[in-house]
XYZ file of C-alpha atoms in Angstrom:
205
model
C -95.634 8.627 28.909
C -98.944 10.329 29.653
C -98.950 11.191 33.099
C -95.155 10.681 33.697
C -93.789 12.622 30.469
C -97.067 14.214 29.211
C -99.777 15.729 30.821
C -102.253 14.437 27.973
C -105.258 14.687 30.530
C -107.622 17.517 28.641
C -107.583 15.158 25.474
C -108.132 11.788 27.713
C -111.117 13.283 29.560
C -112.407 14.431 26.208
C -112.453 11.212 24.851
C -113.119 8.576 26.993
C -115.927 10.868 28.271
C -117.782 11.032 24.768
C -117.135 7.260 24.752
C -118.462 6.866 27.992
C -121.270 8.488 27.020
C -122.088 6.682 24.053
C -122.390 3.434 25.824
C -124.433 5.004 28.754
C -121.963 4.948 31.394
C -120.802 7.564 33.902
C -117.921 9.238 33.081
C -116.375 9.913 35.753
C -116.225 5.895 36.870
C -114.822 5.815 32.950
C -111.954 8.213 33.739
C -111.665 6.731 37.163
C -109.995 2.967 34.912
C -108.573 4.904 31.794
C -105.110 6.126 32.821
C -102.337 3.907 32.189
C -104.319 1.057 30.190
C -104.741 0.829 26.309
C -108.134 1.556 25.157
C -109.119 -2.092 24.643
C -108.306 -3.262 28.039
C -110.067 -0.222 29.471
C -113.239 -1.199 27.577
C -113.072 -4.689 28.874
C -112.942 -3.373 32.417
C -116.590 -1.000 32.054
C -118.454 -3.284 29.776
C -116.940 -6.813 30.441
C -119.259 -8.789 28.396
C -118.757 -7.536 25.458
C -116.701 -9.307 23.281
C -112.957 -8.744 22.373
C -113.116 -8.245 18.881
C -115.365 -5.477 19.468
C -113.761 -4.144 22.115
C -110.542 -4.259 19.548
C -112.162 -2.687 16.831
C -113.190 0.384 18.620
C -109.932 0.913 20.524
C -108.984 1.468 16.567
C -111.531 4.666 16.809
C -110.638 5.597 19.590
C -106.345 5.606 18.912
C -107.574 7.842 16.152
C -109.981 10.177 17.791
C -107.192 10.709 20.005
C -104.602 10.663 17.347
C -106.297 13.870 15.721
C -106.254 15.803 19.249
C -103.802 17.390 20.710
C -105.292 20.338 22.160
C -103.726 20.968 25.941
C -100.736 18.465 25.257
C -98.229 19.613 27.370
C -95.212 18.310 29.118
C -95.265 17.146 32.934
C -93.123 20.481 34.589
C -88.978 19.083 34.004
C -90.009 16.466 31.492
C -87.321 18.200 29.046
C -85.133 18.278 31.415
C -85.380 14.816 33.137
C -84.706 13.433 29.585
C -81.508 15.312 28.943
C -80.284 14.766 32.189
C -80.549 10.746 30.718
C -78.861 11.488 27.428
C -75.893 8.582 26.928
C -77.774 6.761 29.840
C -79.848 2.889 29.775
C -83.218 3.920 29.398
C -86.896 3.347 27.184
C -90.403 4.338 27.287
C -93.049 1.794 28.071
C -95.906 3.248 27.110
C -99.813 2.077 26.424
C -99.977 4.251 23.841
C -99.562 2.567 19.993
C -96.635 3.960 18.244
C -98.224 6.919 15.987
C -99.896 8.158 19.290
C -96.963 8.150 21.422
C -95.045 9.787 18.403
C -97.673 12.689 18.254
C -98.285 13.567 21.662
C -94.095 13.805 22.063
C -93.924 15.413 19.410
C -96.947 17.889 20.837
C -95.286 18.341 24.066
C -91.818 19.507 22.384
C -90.103 16.261 23.928
C -87.359 13.919 22.538
C -88.292 10.389 22.255
C -86.077 7.787 23.814
C -83.764 5.302 21.821
C -86.070 2.433 23.478
C -89.546 2.192 22.476
C -92.265 -1.179 23.844
C -95.338 0.948 22.778
C -98.832 -1.452 22.511
C -98.048 -2.535 18.934
C -95.074 -4.338 21.136
C -96.946 -5.950 23.408
C -99.206 -8.893 23.671
C -101.018 -7.625 27.307
C -101.817 -4.275 28.526
C -100.728 -3.075 32.127
C -101.545 -3.906 34.502
C -99.673 -6.660 32.993
C -95.558 -6.667 33.893
C -95.214 -7.472 29.772
C -94.145 -3.775 28.613
C -91.386 -3.511 31.802
C -89.856 -6.905 30.837
C -89.534 -5.904 27.264
C -88.238 -2.990 28.203
C -85.462 -3.954 30.695
C -85.029 -6.843 28.169
C -83.648 -4.594 25.516
C -81.682 -2.233 28.157
C -79.587 -5.491 29.226
C -81.195 -5.325 32.606
C -82.365 -7.463 35.069
C -85.675 -5.861 36.078
C -84.702 -5.572 39.302
C -81.831 -3.406 38.859
C -84.546 -0.809 36.838
C -86.162 2.248 38.273
C -89.894 2.603 36.457
C -91.549 6.540 36.336
C -95.269 5.947 36.401
C -98.237 8.052 37.321
C -101.292 5.181 37.187
C -102.559 2.632 39.161
C -102.559 -0.051 36.417
C -98.726 1.188 35.198
C -97.640 0.903 39.197
C -99.378 -2.043 39.152
C -96.976 -3.426 36.123
C -93.699 -2.155 36.987
C -94.542 -3.783 40.193
C -94.988 -7.381 38.891
C -92.449 -6.404 37.028
C -90.194 -6.970 39.656
C -89.206 -2.823 39.450
C -89.072 -0.016 42.353
C -91.252 2.630 41.243
C -90.666 6.279 41.551
C -94.632 8.125 41.381
C -95.312 11.189 39.516
C -97.877 13.593 40.269
C -101.038 13.313 42.626
C -102.687 9.839 40.918
C -99.606 8.176 42.022
C -100.232 8.959 45.382
C -102.867 6.180 46.106
C -100.860 3.296 44.835
C -98.031 3.634 47.350
C -94.524 3.647 45.260
C -91.703 3.177 46.292
C -91.099 7.727 45.866
C -93.350 10.097 45.096
C -92.920 13.659 43.126
C -95.139 16.266 42.393
C -93.693 16.231 39.187
C -90.445 16.136 37.356
C -88.970 19.341 38.349
C -88.547 17.257 41.818
C -86.333 14.416 40.509
C -82.356 14.724 40.219
C -80.402 12.478 38.268
C -76.344 12.456 38.708
C -73.470 10.772 37.336
C -70.304 10.224 39.570
C -66.962 10.070 37.706
C -67.413 6.172 37.921
C -70.321 5.534 35.776
C -72.049 5.763 39.363
C -75.808 6.953 39.045
C -77.665 8.609 42.165
C -81.336 10.262 41.581
C -82.701 12.370 44.144
C -86.508 12.681 44.671
C -87.663 15.696 46.435
C -91.022 15.745 47.990
């Protein structure tokens, strides 16, 4: 969702920069690892000696802070048209956000929620663990190898690859992680359905 359908970078940068400063960390270093992960996983990466329970509790505070801030949340260019092109086709949203945050951000960006959701509450491990993508494929009734993942972050791309999926990278953040194809925005992605049901996905660099 974040970085792929919804541009929430402004909120993420505000909230996580404040968090990093409270803990005496470099905000730039924090923002380098935050994208694509659940908050407690980011905290564990940045403060590896802290108890898990502290990270989980502080993650709840961070989620509340992020839910209350939608300033600057917009759709990634082309996201609405892309989702419209998937109407009636099997697709799922696999996000590290919890369900309330996912709904708030999709609403703020003016985007419809996909029919199948895998959110933070659905999994026991955050990306880059593949659990979310594996659950998404299972819910759709497809083998992971028959799915495509759309991702913007290193953690998300690693998770999709570990699940056995091919990955379409969206945006400049994805480029460094060598997805199978790269699109600057979703405006560069077109999905068409042939009369026999065959799907064709075109990615314009």
